[in-house]
mmCIF file of C-alpha atoms in Angstrom:
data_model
loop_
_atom_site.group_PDB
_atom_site.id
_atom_site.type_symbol
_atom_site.label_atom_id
_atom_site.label_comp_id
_atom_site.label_asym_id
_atom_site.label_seq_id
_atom_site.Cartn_x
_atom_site.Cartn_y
_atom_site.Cartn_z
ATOM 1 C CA UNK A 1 -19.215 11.203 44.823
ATOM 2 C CA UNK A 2 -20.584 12.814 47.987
ATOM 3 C CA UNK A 3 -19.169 14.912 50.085
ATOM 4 C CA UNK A 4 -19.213 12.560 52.808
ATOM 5 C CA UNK A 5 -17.105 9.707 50.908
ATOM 6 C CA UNK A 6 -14.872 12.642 49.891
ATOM 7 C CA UNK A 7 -14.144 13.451 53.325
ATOM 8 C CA UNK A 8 -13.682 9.630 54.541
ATOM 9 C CA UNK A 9 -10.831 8.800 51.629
ATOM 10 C CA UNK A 10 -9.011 11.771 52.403
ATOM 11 C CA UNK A 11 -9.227 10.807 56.196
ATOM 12 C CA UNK A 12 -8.037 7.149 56.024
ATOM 13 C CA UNK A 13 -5.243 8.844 52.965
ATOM 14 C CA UNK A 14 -4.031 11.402 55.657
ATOM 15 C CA UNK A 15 -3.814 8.587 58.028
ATOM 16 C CA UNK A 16 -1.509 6.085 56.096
ATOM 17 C CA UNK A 17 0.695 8.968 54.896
ATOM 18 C CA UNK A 18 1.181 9.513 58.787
ATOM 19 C CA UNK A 19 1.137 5.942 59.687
ATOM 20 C CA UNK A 20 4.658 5.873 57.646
ATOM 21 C CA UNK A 21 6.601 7.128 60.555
ATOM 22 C CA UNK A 22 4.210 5.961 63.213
ATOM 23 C CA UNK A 23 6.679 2.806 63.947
ATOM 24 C CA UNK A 24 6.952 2.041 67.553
ATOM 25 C CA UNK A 25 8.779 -1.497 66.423
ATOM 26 C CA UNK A 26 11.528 -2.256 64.687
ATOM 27 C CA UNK A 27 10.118 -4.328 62.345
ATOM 28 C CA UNK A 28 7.229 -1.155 61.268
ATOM 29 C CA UNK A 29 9.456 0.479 58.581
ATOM 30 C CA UNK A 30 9.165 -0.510 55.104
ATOM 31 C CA UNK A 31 11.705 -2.340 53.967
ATOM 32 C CA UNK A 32 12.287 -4.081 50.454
ATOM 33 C CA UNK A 33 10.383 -7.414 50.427
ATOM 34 C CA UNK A 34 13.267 -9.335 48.331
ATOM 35 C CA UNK A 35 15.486 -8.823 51.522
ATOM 36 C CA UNK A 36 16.003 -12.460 53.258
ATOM 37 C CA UNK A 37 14.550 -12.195 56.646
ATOM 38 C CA UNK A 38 16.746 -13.220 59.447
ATOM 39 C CA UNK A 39 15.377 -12.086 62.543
ATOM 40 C CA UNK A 40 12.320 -10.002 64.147
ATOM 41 C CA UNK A 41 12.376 -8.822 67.790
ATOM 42 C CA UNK A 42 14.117 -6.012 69.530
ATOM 43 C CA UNK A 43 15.964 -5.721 66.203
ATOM 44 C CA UNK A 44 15.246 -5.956 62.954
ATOM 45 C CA UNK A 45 17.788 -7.902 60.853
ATOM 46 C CA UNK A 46 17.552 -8.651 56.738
ATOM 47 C CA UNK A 47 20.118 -10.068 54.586
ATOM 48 C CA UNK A 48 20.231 -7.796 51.176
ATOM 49 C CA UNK A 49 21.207 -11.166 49.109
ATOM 50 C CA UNK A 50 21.493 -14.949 49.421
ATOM 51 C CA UNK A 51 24.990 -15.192 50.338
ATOM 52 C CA UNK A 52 23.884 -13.487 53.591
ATOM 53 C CA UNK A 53 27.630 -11.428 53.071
ATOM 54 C CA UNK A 54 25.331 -8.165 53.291
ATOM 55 C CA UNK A 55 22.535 -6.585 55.011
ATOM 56 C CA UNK A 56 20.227 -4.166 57.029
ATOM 57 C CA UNK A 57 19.455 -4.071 61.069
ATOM 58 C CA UNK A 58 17.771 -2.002 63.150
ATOM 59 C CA UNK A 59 17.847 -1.528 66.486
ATOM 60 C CA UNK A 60 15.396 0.170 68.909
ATOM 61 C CA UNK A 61 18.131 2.978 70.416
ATOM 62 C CA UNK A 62 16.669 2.067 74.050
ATOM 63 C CA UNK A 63 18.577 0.765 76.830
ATOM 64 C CA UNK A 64 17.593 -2.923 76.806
ATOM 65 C CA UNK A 65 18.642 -5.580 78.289
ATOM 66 C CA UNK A 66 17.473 -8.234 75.620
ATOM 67 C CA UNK A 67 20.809 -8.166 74.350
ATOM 68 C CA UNK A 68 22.267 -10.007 77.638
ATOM 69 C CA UNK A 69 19.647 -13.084 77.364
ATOM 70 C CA UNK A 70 22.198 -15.761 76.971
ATOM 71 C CA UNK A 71 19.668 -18.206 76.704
ATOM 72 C CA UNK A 72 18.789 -16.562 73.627
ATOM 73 C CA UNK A 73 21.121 -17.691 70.401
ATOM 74 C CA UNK A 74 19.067 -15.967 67.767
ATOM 75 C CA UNK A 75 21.029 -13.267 68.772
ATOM 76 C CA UNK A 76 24.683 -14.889 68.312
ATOM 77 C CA UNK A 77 24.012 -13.943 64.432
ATOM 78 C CA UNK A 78 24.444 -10.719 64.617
ATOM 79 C CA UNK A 79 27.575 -8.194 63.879
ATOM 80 C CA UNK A 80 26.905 -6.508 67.550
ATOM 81 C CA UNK A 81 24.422 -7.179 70.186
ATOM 82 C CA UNK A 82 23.593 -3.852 70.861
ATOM 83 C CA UNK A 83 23.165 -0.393 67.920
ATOM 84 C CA UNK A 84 25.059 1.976 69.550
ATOM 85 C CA UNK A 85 27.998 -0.515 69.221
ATOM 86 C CA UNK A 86 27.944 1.041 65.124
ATOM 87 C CA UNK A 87 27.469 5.177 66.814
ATOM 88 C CA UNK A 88 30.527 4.515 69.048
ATOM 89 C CA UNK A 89 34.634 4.139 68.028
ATOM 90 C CA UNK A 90 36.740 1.777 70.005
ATOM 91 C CA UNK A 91 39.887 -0.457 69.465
ATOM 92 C CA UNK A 92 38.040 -3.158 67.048
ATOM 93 C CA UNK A 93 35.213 -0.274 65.685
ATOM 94 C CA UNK A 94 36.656 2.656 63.207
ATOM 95 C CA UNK A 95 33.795 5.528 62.907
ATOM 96 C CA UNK A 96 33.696 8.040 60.051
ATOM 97 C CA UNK A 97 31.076 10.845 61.060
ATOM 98 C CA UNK A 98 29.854 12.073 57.708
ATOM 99 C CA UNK A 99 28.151 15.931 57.358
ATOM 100 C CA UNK A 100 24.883 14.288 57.039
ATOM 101 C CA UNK A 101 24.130 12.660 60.175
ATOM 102 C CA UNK A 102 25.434 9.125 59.102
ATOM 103 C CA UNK A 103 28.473 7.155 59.729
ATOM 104 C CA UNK A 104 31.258 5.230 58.214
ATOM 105 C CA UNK A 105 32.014 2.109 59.607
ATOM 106 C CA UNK A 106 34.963 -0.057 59.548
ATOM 107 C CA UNK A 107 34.286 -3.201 62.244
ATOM 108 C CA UNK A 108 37.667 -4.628 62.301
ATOM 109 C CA UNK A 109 36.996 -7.407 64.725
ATOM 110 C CA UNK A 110 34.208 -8.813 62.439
ATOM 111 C CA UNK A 111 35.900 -7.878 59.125
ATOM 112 C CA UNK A 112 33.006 -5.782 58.164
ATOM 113 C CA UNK A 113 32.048 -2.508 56.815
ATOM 114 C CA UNK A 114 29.150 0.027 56.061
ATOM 115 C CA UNK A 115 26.632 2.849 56.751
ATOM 116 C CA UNK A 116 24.808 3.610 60.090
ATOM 117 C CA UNK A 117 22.370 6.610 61.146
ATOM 118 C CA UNK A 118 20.512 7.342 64.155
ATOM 119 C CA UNK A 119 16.870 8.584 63.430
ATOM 120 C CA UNK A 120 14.039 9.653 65.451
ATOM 121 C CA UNK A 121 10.572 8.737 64.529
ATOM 122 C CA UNK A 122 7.618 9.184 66.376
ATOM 123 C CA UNK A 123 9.255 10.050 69.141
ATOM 124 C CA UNK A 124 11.696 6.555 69.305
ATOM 125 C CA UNK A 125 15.363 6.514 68.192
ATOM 126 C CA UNK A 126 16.409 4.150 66.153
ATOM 127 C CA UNK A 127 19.657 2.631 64.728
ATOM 128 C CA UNK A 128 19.999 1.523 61.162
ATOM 129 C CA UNK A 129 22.787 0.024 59.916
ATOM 130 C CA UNK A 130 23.277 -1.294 56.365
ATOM 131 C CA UNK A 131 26.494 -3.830 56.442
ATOM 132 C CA UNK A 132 28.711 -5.970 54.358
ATOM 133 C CA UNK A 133 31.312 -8.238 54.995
ATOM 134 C CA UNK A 134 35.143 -6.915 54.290
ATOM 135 C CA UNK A 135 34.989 -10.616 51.406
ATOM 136 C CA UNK A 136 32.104 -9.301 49.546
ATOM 137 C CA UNK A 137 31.786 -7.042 46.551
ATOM 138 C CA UNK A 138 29.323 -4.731 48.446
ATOM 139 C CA UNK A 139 30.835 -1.129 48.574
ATOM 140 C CA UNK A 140 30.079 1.450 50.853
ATOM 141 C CA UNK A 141 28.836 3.608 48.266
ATOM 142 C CA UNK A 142 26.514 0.923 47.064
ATOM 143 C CA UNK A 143 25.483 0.802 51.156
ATOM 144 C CA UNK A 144 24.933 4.669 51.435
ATOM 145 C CA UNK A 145 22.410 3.969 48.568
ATOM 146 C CA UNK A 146 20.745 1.786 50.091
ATOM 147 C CA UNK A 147 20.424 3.587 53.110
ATOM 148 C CA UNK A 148 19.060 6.340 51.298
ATOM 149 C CA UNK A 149 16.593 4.637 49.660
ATOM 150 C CA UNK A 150 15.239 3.408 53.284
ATOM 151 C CA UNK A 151 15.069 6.799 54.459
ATOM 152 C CA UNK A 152 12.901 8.282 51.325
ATOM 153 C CA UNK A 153 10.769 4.981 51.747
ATOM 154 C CA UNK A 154 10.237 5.651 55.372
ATOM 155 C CA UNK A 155 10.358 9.773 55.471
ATOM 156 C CA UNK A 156 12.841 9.462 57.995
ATOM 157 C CA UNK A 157 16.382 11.495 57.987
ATOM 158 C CA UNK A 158 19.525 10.612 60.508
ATOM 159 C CA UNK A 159 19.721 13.122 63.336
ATOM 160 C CA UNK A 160 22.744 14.011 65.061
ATOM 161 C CA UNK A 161 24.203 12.136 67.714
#
């Protein structure tokens, strides 16, 4: 091989290894293909199984007002219509900051529970949140897996928030 074709692979390499956390949209980061997709937009949203009792979302961590659209049902699926909603503890929402960044989360109202993590990637925060419903036999452990599975896939790590 000459130099010159040398040069080129390890250009277009270097550029997918960087391209990994180049996503501007949700729907950029890798994500395992035998998920169930539910939604693409603002958010990302894939159920980890058929029952649809489990899954992962991510949400651009932007102020946004795609959330209010009420004209828009595709949204009426979700857990919350907005990320930070999973970063934030109120009456219905029990948080669990954990030494790495991440979050337990208990979501009373919705009788749900799992993992959530702000990261920053290219420059864009973004909320992921792996969930389960309180009836499933999803654990949180199984979740924080999961979660860190998506992170080594993406070469992303949760920040603090």
């Amino acid at each position: 091989m000459d130099a010159k074709k040398i040069f080129l692979m390890l250009l277009v390499s270097t550029l997918l290894i960087g391209s990994v956390c180049a996503a501007k949209n949700v729907n950029d980061f890798a994500i395992d293909k035998s998920y169930d997709n539910v939604h693409n937009g603002t958010y990302y949203s894939l159920s980890l199984n058929e029952k649809q009792d489990s899954g992962i979302t991510i949400f651009k961590n932007a102020n946004d007002d795609a959330y209010d659209n009420e004209s828009d049902d595709a949204y009426d699926n979700l857990i919350h219509g907005e990320g930070q909603d999973y970063l934030t503890a109120d009456d219905d929402m029990k948080i669990d900051k954990n030494s790495d960044n991440t979050v337990d989360f208990t979501d009373i109202d919705h009788s749900e529970h799992g993992i959530a993590e702000l990261i920053d990637c290219d420059g864009q925060q973004f909320i992921v949140v792996f969930w389960a419903k309180d009836t499933s036999d999803v654990k949180k452990s199984d979740l924080s897996s999961l979660l860190n599975e998506f992170n080594k896939d993406n070469n992303v790590d949760a920040i603090a928030f």
